CSV table of C-alpha atoms and ligand atoms in Angstrom, one decimal:
chain,number,residue,atom,x,y,z
A,1,MET,CA,-0.1,-0.2,0.0
A,2,THR,CA,1.4,3.4,-0.6
A,3,ALA,CA,2.1,5.5,2.3
A,4,PRO,CA,-0.2,7.8,3.9
A,5,LEU,CA,-0.5,11.2,3.2
A,6,GLY,CA,0.3,13.1,6.6
A,7,VAL,CA,-1.9,16.2,7.2
A,8,GLY,CA,-1.5,19.1,9.8
A,9,LEU,CA,-4.3,21.6,10.6
A,10,LEU,CA,-3.1,25.1,11.9
A,11,GLY,CA,-6.5,26.4,13.2
A,12,LEU,CA,-9.4,24.1,14.4
A,13,GLY,CA,-12.3,26.7,14.2
A,14,THR,CA,-15.1,26.8,11.5
A,15,VAL,CA,-13.2,25.8,8.8
A,16,GLY,CA,-10.5,23.4,10.3
A,17,SER,CA,-13.1,21.8,12.4
A,18,ALA,CA,-15.2,21.1,9.5
A,19,VAL,CA,-11.9,19.5,7.6
A,20,ALA,CA,-11.3,17.4,10.7
A,21,ARG,CA,-15.0,16.0,10.8
A,22,ALA,CA,-14.6,15.5,6.9
A,23,MET,CA,-11.6,13.4,7.4
A,24,GLY,CA,-12.9,11.6,9.9
A,25,ASP,CA,-16.2,10.6,8.5
A,26,ARG,CA,-15.3,9.6,5.0
A,27,PRO,CA,-11.7,7.9,5.0
A,28,ARG,CA,-12.9,5.6,2.5
A,29,ARG,CA,-13.7,8.1,-0.4
A,30,LEU,CA,-10.7,10.1,0.5
A,31,GLU,CA,-8.3,7.0,0.1
A,32,HIS,CA,-9.8,6.2,-3.2
A,33,MET,CA,-9.7,9.7,-4.6
A,34,ALA,CA,-6.3,10.4,-3.2
A,35,GLY,CA,-4.9,6.8,-4.2
A,36,ARG,CA,-3.4,6.8,-0.7
A,37,PRO,CA,-5.1,7.0,3.0
A,38,LEU,CA,-5.0,10.5,4.2
A,39,ARG,CA,-3.9,11.0,7.9
A,40,LEU,CA,-4.6,13.7,9.9
A,41,ALA,CA,-1.7,14.3,12.4
A,42,GLY,CA,-3.3,16.8,14.7
A,43,ALA,CA,-4.3,20.5,15.0
A,44,ALA,CA,-2.8,23.7,16.1
A,45,VAL,CA,-4.7,26.0,18.0
A,46,ARG,CA,-4.7,28.9,20.5
A,47,ASP,CA,-6.6,27.7,23.2
A,48,GLY,CA,-5.9,24.1,24.0
A,49,ALA,CA,-8.8,24.1,26.7
A,50,LYS,CA,-11.6,24.8,24.2
A,51,ALA,CA,-14.4,22.0,23.8
A,52,ARG,CA,-14.3,21.7,19.9
A,53,ASP,CA,-16.7,19.5,17.6
A,54,ALA,CA,-13.9,17.9,15.7
A,55,GLY,CA,-13.9,14.4,15.4
A,56,GLY,CA,-11.7,13.9,18.3
A,57,VAL,CA,-8.3,15.3,16.4
A,58,SER,CA,-5.6,15.9,19.1
A,59,VAL,CA,-4.6,19.3,19.3
A,60,THR,CA,-1.6,21.7,20.7
A,61,THR,CA,-1.1,24.9,21.2
A,62,ASP,CA,2.3,25.1,19.1
A,63,PRO,CA,2.5,24.8,15.4
A,64,PHE,CA,5.9,23.6,15.4
A,65,ASP,CA,5.0,20.3,16.9
A,66,LEU,CA,3.1,19.8,13.4
A,67,LEU,CA,5.8,21.5,11.3
A,68,ASP,CA,8.5,19.7,12.7
A,69,ASP,CA,6.7,16.3,12.4
A,70,PRO,CA,8.5,14.1,9.9
A,71,GLU,CA,4.9,12.4,9.1
A,72,VAL,CA,3.2,15.6,8.1
A,73,ASP,CA,3.4,16.3,4.4
A,74,VAL,CA,0.6,19.0,4.0
A,75,ILE,CA,-0.1,21.8,6.5
A,76,VAL,CA,-3.5,23.3,5.9
A,77,GLU,CA,-3.4,26.8,7.5
A,78,VAL,CA,-6.8,28.1,8.2
A,79,ILE,CA,-6.0,30.4,11.3
A,80,GLY,CA,-6.7,33.6,8.9
A,81,GLY,CA,-4.7,37.2,8.9
A,82,THR,CA,-1.4,37.6,8.2
A,83,ASP,CA,0.4,37.3,11.5
A,84,PRO,CA,1.6,34.5,12.3
A,85,ALA,CA,0.1,32.9,9.3
A,86,PHE,CA,2.7,34.5,7.1
A,87,ASP,CA,5.6,33.2,9.1
A,88,LEU,CA,4.0,29.8,9.5
A,89,HIS,CA,3.6,29.4,5.6
A,90,LEU,CA,7.3,30.1,5.1
A,91,ALA,CA,8.3,27.9,7.9
A,92,ALA,CA,6.5,24.9,6.3
A,93,PHE,CA,8.1,25.4,2.8
A,94,GLU,CA,11.4,25.3,4.7
A,95,ARG,CA,10.6,22.0,6.3
A,96,GLY,CA,9.5,20.8,2.6
A,97,LYS,CA,5.8,20.8,3.5
A,98,HIS,CA,3.1,21.4,0.8
A,99,VAL,CA,0.6,24.4,1.9
A,100,VAL,CA,-2.9,24.3,1.4
A,101,THR,CA,-4.8,27.5,3.0
A,102,ALA,CA,-8.1,29.0,3.0
A,103,ASN,CA,-6.4,32.4,4.0
A,104,LYS,CA,-7.6,34.9,1.2
A,105,GLU,CA,-5.9,38.0,2.9
A,106,LEU,CA,-2.6,36.2,3.2
A,107,VAL,CA,-2.6,34.5,-0.3
A,108,ALA,CA,-3.7,38.4,-1.7
A,109,ARG,CA,-1.0,40.5,0.3
A,110,ARG,CA,1.8,38.3,0.1
A,111,TRP,CA,1.1,36.6,-3.5
A,112,ASN,CA,4.6,37.2,-4.4
A,113,GLU,CA,6.7,35.8,-1.8
A,114,LEU,CA,4.6,32.6,-0.9
A,115,HIS,CA,4.8,31.6,-4.4
A,116,GLU,CA,8.6,32.4,-4.6
A,117,ALA,CA,8.8,30.3,-1.3
A,118,ALA,CA,6.8,27.3,-2.9
A,119,ARG,CA,9.0,27.5,-6.0
A,120,LEU,CA,12.4,27.4,-4.0
A,121,ALA,CA,11.0,24.6,-1.7
A,122,LYS,CA,9.4,22.5,-4.8
A,123,ARG,CA,6.6,22.5,-3.0
A,124,GLU,CA,2.9,23.2,-3.6
A,125,LEU,CA,0.7,26.4,-2.7
A,126,ARG,CA,-3.1,25.8,-2.9
A,127,PHE,CA,-5.8,28.0,-2.2
A,128,GLU,CA,-8.9,26.9,-4.0
A,129,ALA,CA,-10.8,27.7,-0.4
A,130,SER,CA,-9.8,31.3,-0.4
A,131,VAL,CA,-12.2,32.3,-3.0
A,132,ALA,CA,-15.8,31.6,-3.3
A,133,ALA,CA,-15.2,28.5,-0.9
A,134,ALA,CA,-16.5,25.4,-2.6
A,135,VAL,CA,-16.9,27.1,-6.2
A,136,PRO,CA,-14.1,26.0,-8.1
A,137,VAL,CA,-13.3,29.4,-9.3
A,138,VAL,CA,-9.4,29.1,-8.6
A,139,ALA,CA,-9.2,26.1,-10.8
A,140,ALA,CA,-11.3,27.7,-13.2
A,141,ALA,CA,-8.9,30.9,-13.4
A,142,ARG,CA,-6.0,28.7,-13.9
A,143,MET,CA,-7.6,26.9,-16.6
A,144,LEU,CA,-8.1,30.3,-18.6
A,145,ALA,CA,-4.6,30.8,-18.7
A,146,ALA,CA,-4.4,30.9,-22.5
A,147,SER,CA,-7.6,33.1,-22.5
A,148,ARG,CA,-7.4,37.0,-22.4
A,149,PRO,CA,-9.3,38.0,-19.5
A,150,ARG,CA,-12.0,40.8,-20.2
A,151,VAL,CA,-14.3,41.3,-17.0
A,152,VAL,CA,-14.5,39.3,-13.8
A,153,ARG,CA,-17.9,40.2,-11.9
A,154,GLY,CA,-19.6,39.0,-9.1
A,155,LEU,CA,-20.7,38.6,-5.4
A,156,LEU,CA,-17.9,37.3,-3.6
A,157,ASN,CA,-19.1,38.2,0.1
A,158,GLY,CA,-22.3,36.6,1.6
A,159,THR,CA,-22.4,38.9,4.4
A,160,THR,CA,-23.2,42.0,1.9
A,161,THR,CA,-25.5,39.7,0.0
A,162,TYR,CA,-27.6,39.0,3.0
A,163,ILE,CA,-27.7,42.5,4.1
A,164,CYS,CA,-28.7,43.7,0.5
A,165,ALA,CA,-31.4,41.2,0.2
A,166,GLN,CA,-32.7,42.1,3.8
A,167,LEU,CA,-32.6,46.0,2.1
A,168,ASP,CA,-34.8,44.7,-0.4
A,169,ALA,CA,-37.3,43.6,2.2
A,170,ARG,CA,-37.2,46.9,3.4
A,171,ARG,CA,-35.2,46.4,6.5
A,172,ALA,CA,-32.5,49.3,7.6
A,173,PHE,CA,-29.0,48.7,7.0
A,174,ASP,CA,-28.1,48.5,10.8
A,175,GLU,CA,-31.0,45.9,11.6
A,176,ALA,CA,-29.8,44.0,8.8
A,177,LEU,CA,-26.0,44.3,9.9
A,178,ALA,CA,-27.1,43.3,13.3
A,179,ASP,CA,-29.0,40.1,12.0
A,180,ALA,CA,-25.9,39.0,10.0
A,181,GLN,CA,-23.7,38.9,13.0
A,182,ARG,CA,-26.5,37.0,15.0
A,183,LEU,CA,-26.6,34.4,12.4
A,184,GLY,CA,-22.8,34.4,12.5
A,185,TYR,CA,-22.6,35.4,9.0
A,186,ALA,CA,-20.8,38.8,9.8
A,187,GLU,CA,-17.4,39.2,12.0
A,188,ALA,CA,-18.0,41.1,15.6
A,189,ASP,CA,-16.1,43.8,13.6
A,190,PRO,CA,-18.1,43.5,10.3
A,191,SER,CA,-15.8,46.1,8.6
A,192,ALA,CA,-13.9,43.5,6.2
A,193,ASP,CA,-17.5,42.6,5.0
A,194,VAL,CA,-19.4,45.8,4.6
A,195,ASP,CA,-16.3,48.0,3.6
A,196,GLY,CA,-15.3,45.4,0.9
A,197,LEU,CA,-11.9,44.4,2.2
A,198,ASP,CA,-12.8,40.6,2.2
A,199,PRO,CA,-14.2,40.6,-1.5
A,200,ALA,CA,-11.4,42.8,-2.6
A,201,TYR,CA,-8.8,40.2,-1.3
A,202,LYS,CA,-10.7,37.6,-3.3
A,203,LEU,CA,-11.0,39.9,-6.6
A,204,SER,CA,-7.2,40.7,-6.1
A,205,ILE,CA,-6.7,36.7,-6.2
A,206,LEU,CA,-8.8,36.0,-9.0
A,207,VAL,CA,-6.9,39.2,-10.9
A,208,SER,CA,-3.5,37.6,-10.2
A,209,LEU,CA,-4.4,34.3,-11.6
A,210,LEU,CA,-6.1,35.5,-14.7
A,211,GLU,CA,-3.1,38.1,-15.3
A,212,GLY,CA,-0.3,35.6,-14.4
A,213,ARG,CA,1.3,38.5,-12.0
A,214,HIS,CA,0.4,39.9,-8.7
A,215,PHE,CA,-2.7,42.3,-8.5
A,216,HIS,CA,-2.3,43.9,-5.2
A,217,PRO,CA,-5.6,44.0,-3.0
A,218,ASP,CA,-4.8,47.8,-2.1
A,219,ASP,CA,-5.6,48.5,-6.0
A,220,VAL,CA,-9.1,47.4,-5.9
A,221,ARG,CA,-11.2,50.8,-5.3
A,222,ARG,CA,-13.6,49.9,-2.2
A,223,THR,CA,-16.7,51.8,-1.9
A,224,SER,CA,-18.4,51.0,1.6
A,225,LEU,CA,-21.8,49.3,1.5
A,226,ARG,CA,-22.9,51.5,4.7
A,227,GLY,CA,-24.8,54.2,3.4
A,228,VAL,CA,-27.4,52.6,1.1
A,229,THR,CA,-30.6,53.6,2.0
A,230,ALA,CA,-34.3,52.1,1.4
A,231,ALA,CA,-34.5,55.1,-1.5
A,232,ASP,CA,-31.4,53.8,-3.3
A,233,VAL,CA,-33.1,50.3,-3.2
A,234,ASP,CA,-36.7,51.9,-4.4
A,235,GLU,CA,-35.0,53.9,-7.1
A,236,ALA,CA,-33.1,50.9,-8.6
A,237,ARG,CA,-36.3,49.0,-8.6
A,238,THR,CA,-38.0,51.7,-10.8
A,239,ARG,CA,-35.4,50.4,-13.4
A,240,GLY,CA,-36.1,46.6,-12.8
A,241,ALA,CA,-32.9,46.4,-10.9
A,242,ALA,CA,-31.8,45.0,-7.3
A,243,LEU,CA,-28.6,46.5,-5.5
A,244,ARG,CA,-25.9,44.2,-4.6
A,245,TYR,CA,-22.2,44.6,-3.3
A,246,LEU,CA,-20.6,43.5,-6.3
A,247,ALA,CA,-16.9,42.9,-7.4
A,248,THR,CA,-15.9,43.9,-10.6
A,249,ALA,CA,-12.2,43.7,-12.8
A,250,ASP,CA,-12.2,45.3,-16.3
A,251,PHE,CA,-8.9,44.1,-18.1
A,252,GLY,CA,-8.2,47.4,-20.2
A,253,GLU,CA,-5.9,47.3,-22.7
A,254,LYS,CA,-3.4,49.3,-20.8
A,255,ALA,CA,-4.6,49.0,-17.3
A,256,THR,CA,-6.9,46.5,-15.3
A,257,LYS,CA,-9.3,48.4,-13.1
A,258,ALA,CA,-11.0,46.7,-10.1
A,259,ARG,CA,-13.8,47.9,-7.9
A,260,VAL,CA,-16.1,46.5,-5.0
A,261,ALA,CA,-19.3,48.5,-4.6
A,262,PRO,CA,-22.8,48.7,-4.5
A,263,GLU,CA,-24.0,48.6,-7.9
A,264,GLU,CA,-27.6,47.8,-9.8
A,265,VAL,CA,-28.0,44.1,-11.3
A,266,PRO,CA,-31.3,43.0,-12.9
A,267,LEU,CA,-34.0,41.8,-11.0
A,268,GLY,CA,-34.4,38.1,-11.5
A,269,SER,CA,-30.5,37.6,-12.6
A,270,LEU,CA,-28.3,35.0,-10.5
A,271,GLU,CA,-26.9,38.2,-8.6
A,272,GLY,CA,-30.4,39.8,-7.9
A,273,GLU,CA,-31.9,36.7,-6.5
A,274,ALA,CA,-28.9,36.0,-4.2
A,275,THR,CA,-29.9,36.2,-0.4
A,276,GLY,CA,-27.3,34.8,1.7
A,277,PRO,CA,-23.7,33.1,1.5
A,278,GLN,CA,-24.1,31.9,-2.3
A,279,ASN,CA,-21.5,33.4,-4.4
A,280,VAL,CA,-21.7,34.1,-8.3
A,281,VAL,CA,-18.7,34.8,-10.2
A,282,ARG,CA,-18.9,35.6,-14.1
A,283,ILE,CA,-15.6,35.3,-15.9
A,284,GLU,CA,-15.4,36.7,-19.4
A,285,THR,CA,-12.5,35.9,-21.6
A,286,ASP,CA,-11.7,36.2,-25.4
A,287,LEU,CA,-11.5,32.7,-26.6
A,288,ALA,CA,-14.0,31.1,-23.9
A,289,GLY,CA,-16.6,33.5,-23.6
A,290,THR,CA,-18.5,34.1,-20.5
A,291,LEU,CA,-18.3,31.5,-17.7
A,292,VAL,CA,-20.9,31.6,-14.9
A,293,PHE,CA,-20.2,30.1,-11.5
A,294,SER,CA,-22.4,30.1,-8.8
A,295,GLY,CA,-22.6,28.0,-5.2
A,296,PRO,CA,-22.0,28.1,-1.4
A,297,GLY,CA,-19.2,30.7,-0.8
A,298,ALA,CA,-19.0,30.2,3.0
A,299,GLY,CA,-19.5,28.0,5.6
A,300,GLY,CA,-17.5,25.2,7.4
A,301,ASP,CA,-18.4,22.2,5.3
A,302,ALA,CA,-18.2,24.3,1.7
A,303,THR,CA,-14.7,25.3,2.5
A,304,ALA,CA,-13.7,21.8,4.1
A,305,SER,CA,-15.0,20.8,0.4
A,306,ALA,CA,-12.4,23.0,-1.2
A,307,ILE,CA,-9.5,22.4,1.2
A,308,LEU,CA,-9.7,18.4,0.8
A,309,GLY,CA,-10.0,18.8,-2.9
A,310,ASP,CA,-6.5,20.4,-2.8
A,311,VAL,CA,-5.2,18.1,-0.4
A,312,ILE,CA,-6.3,15.4,-2.6
A,313,ALA,CA,-4.6,17.2,-5.7
A,314,ILE,CA,-1.3,16.9,-3.7
A,315,ALA,CA,-1.7,13.3,-2.8
A,316,ARG,CA,-2.1,12.2,-6.5
A,317,ALA,CA,0.7,14.2,-8.2
A,318,THR,CA,3.0,13.2,-5.3
A,319,ARG,CA,2.2,9.7,-5.2
B,401,NAP,N1,-15.7,30.5,8.0
B,401,NAP,C1,-15.6,30.6,6.2
B,401,NAP,O1,-16.9,30.3,6.2
B,401,NAP,C2,-14.5,30.8,5.8
B,401,NAP,C3,-14.9,30.8,4.5
B,401,NAP,C4,-13.9,30.8,3.6
B,401,NAP,C5,-12.7,31.0,3.8
B,401,NAP,N2,-12.4,31.2,5.5
B,401,NAP,C6,-11.1,31.5,5.9
B,401,NAP,O2,-10.7,30.8,6.5
B,401,NAP,C7,-9.8,30.9,7.6
B,401,NAP,C8,-10.2,30.4,9.0
B,401,NAP,O3,-11.6,30.7,9.3
B,401,NAP,P1,-12.5,30.2,10.5
B,401,NAP,O4,-13.8,30.9,10.0
B,401,NAP,O5,-12.3,28.9,10.6
B,401,NAP,O6,-11.9,31.2,11.5
B,401,NAP,P2,-12.2,30.7,13.0
B,401,NAP,O7,-13.4,30.3,13.3
B,401,NAP,O8,-11.7,32.0,13.8
B,401,NAP,O9,-10.9,29.9,13.4
B,401,NAP,C9,-9.5,30.3,13.7
B,401,NAP,C10,-8.6,29.0,14.4
B,401,NAP,O10,-7.5,29.4,14.5
B,401,NAP,C11,-7.0,29.5,15.7
B,401,NAP,N3,-5.9,30.3,16.0
B,401,NAP,C12,-5.7,31.8,16.0
B,401,NAP,N4,-4.6,32.1,16.3
B,401,NAP,C13,-3.7,30.7,16.2
B,401,NAP,C14,-2.2,30.6,16.6
B,401,NAP,N5,-1.4,31.9,16.8
B,401,NAP,N6,-1.8,29.5,16.6
B,401,NAP,C15,-2.6,28.5,16.2
B,401,NAP,N7,-4.1,28.7,16.1
B,401,NAP,C16,-4.4,29.6,15.8
B,401,NAP,C17,-7.8,29.6,16.7
B,401,NAP,O11,-7.8,28.7,17.8
B,401,NAP,P3,-8.8,28.8,19.0
B,401,NAP,O12,-10.1,27.8,18.5
B,401,NAP,O13,-8.0,28.0,20.2
B,401,NAP,O14,-9.2,30.1,19.2
B,401,NAP,C18,-9.0,28.9,15.9
B,401,NAP,O15,-9.3,27.2,15.8
B,401,NAP,C19,-9.6,32.3,7.4
B,401,NAP,O16,-8.6,32.6,6.8
B,401,NAP,C20,-10.8,32.7,6.8
B,401,NAP,O17,-10.7,34.1,6.2
B,401,NAP,C21,-13.4,31.1,6.2
């Protein structure tokens, strides 16, 4: 039998726990698809005493217990943010591990350094889960390498889609935001959602893939969703439109312009009908025409699906 592929989780929150549960509940399917067993070595967390629904995986508060474990081949980083995640990615490559992550902020901000570290280590950096969770748009963008991109446009943030749908139902912005927080859609500090940082990171990753070079998230012009009123929603409706928080990249002849802003979409379109975590991504290119992707863009299981797809791809490539 081929040797198992060892996996070490950094982070055991919403996403990490879902990865651990999925690895625990379908080992045979994963082995079949990977061509060898996947073995979860453990998970690094901040609080070692916290109760978790993570299939009984062993936890440590020292990420180096996993980084220095010779039986760990792949590090799955689902801590989030840039610090300490960036140093942990570099430490993983230095130790000859592959890295899989859902961390859009880190990939968007430190694109060049991470790709260079992976290249020097001759290891893989994979981040399908960082954009639109279960919807395989990172793979799609890679497969469009021969096509010239024209436009990327879509809904890349579930919290703001939820808020827009609530505004459609004549709720006030603050009430809708409070609901999103209560339902666990929005962060306690919702700025990354409603001020556009989160969709800007995801758009930056898609543009970087489609252009084959880093497009920095600071170059995405952001207009906050705060300040959208019932009157704006009513006015859009008179034009047969709804307001949604759209991420758009226009690939011009000379320069690519990217923005995240409240914009009108046709009522009855996929975007106009979206009410929560489902994402919609349209990619228009010269050779491939317009491709449309839609599906769950957040949530533990949906994100775990993309992460394990990446882990399986590494297992198959390194058999
Ligand atoms: N949630 C989603 O739907 C979703 C979707 C797509 C992508 N993502 C991305 O996935 C990543 C994880 O998100 P999440 O929602 O799972 O976050 P989360 O629930 O806040 O979990 C973060 C985990 O990281 C651990 N952690 C924090 N600092 C650490 C440190 N210094 N060393 C070791 N562990 C540390 C935490 O430990 P404790 O548990 O002990 O506090 C926790 O287990 C983020 O990059 C996020 O953007 C999330």
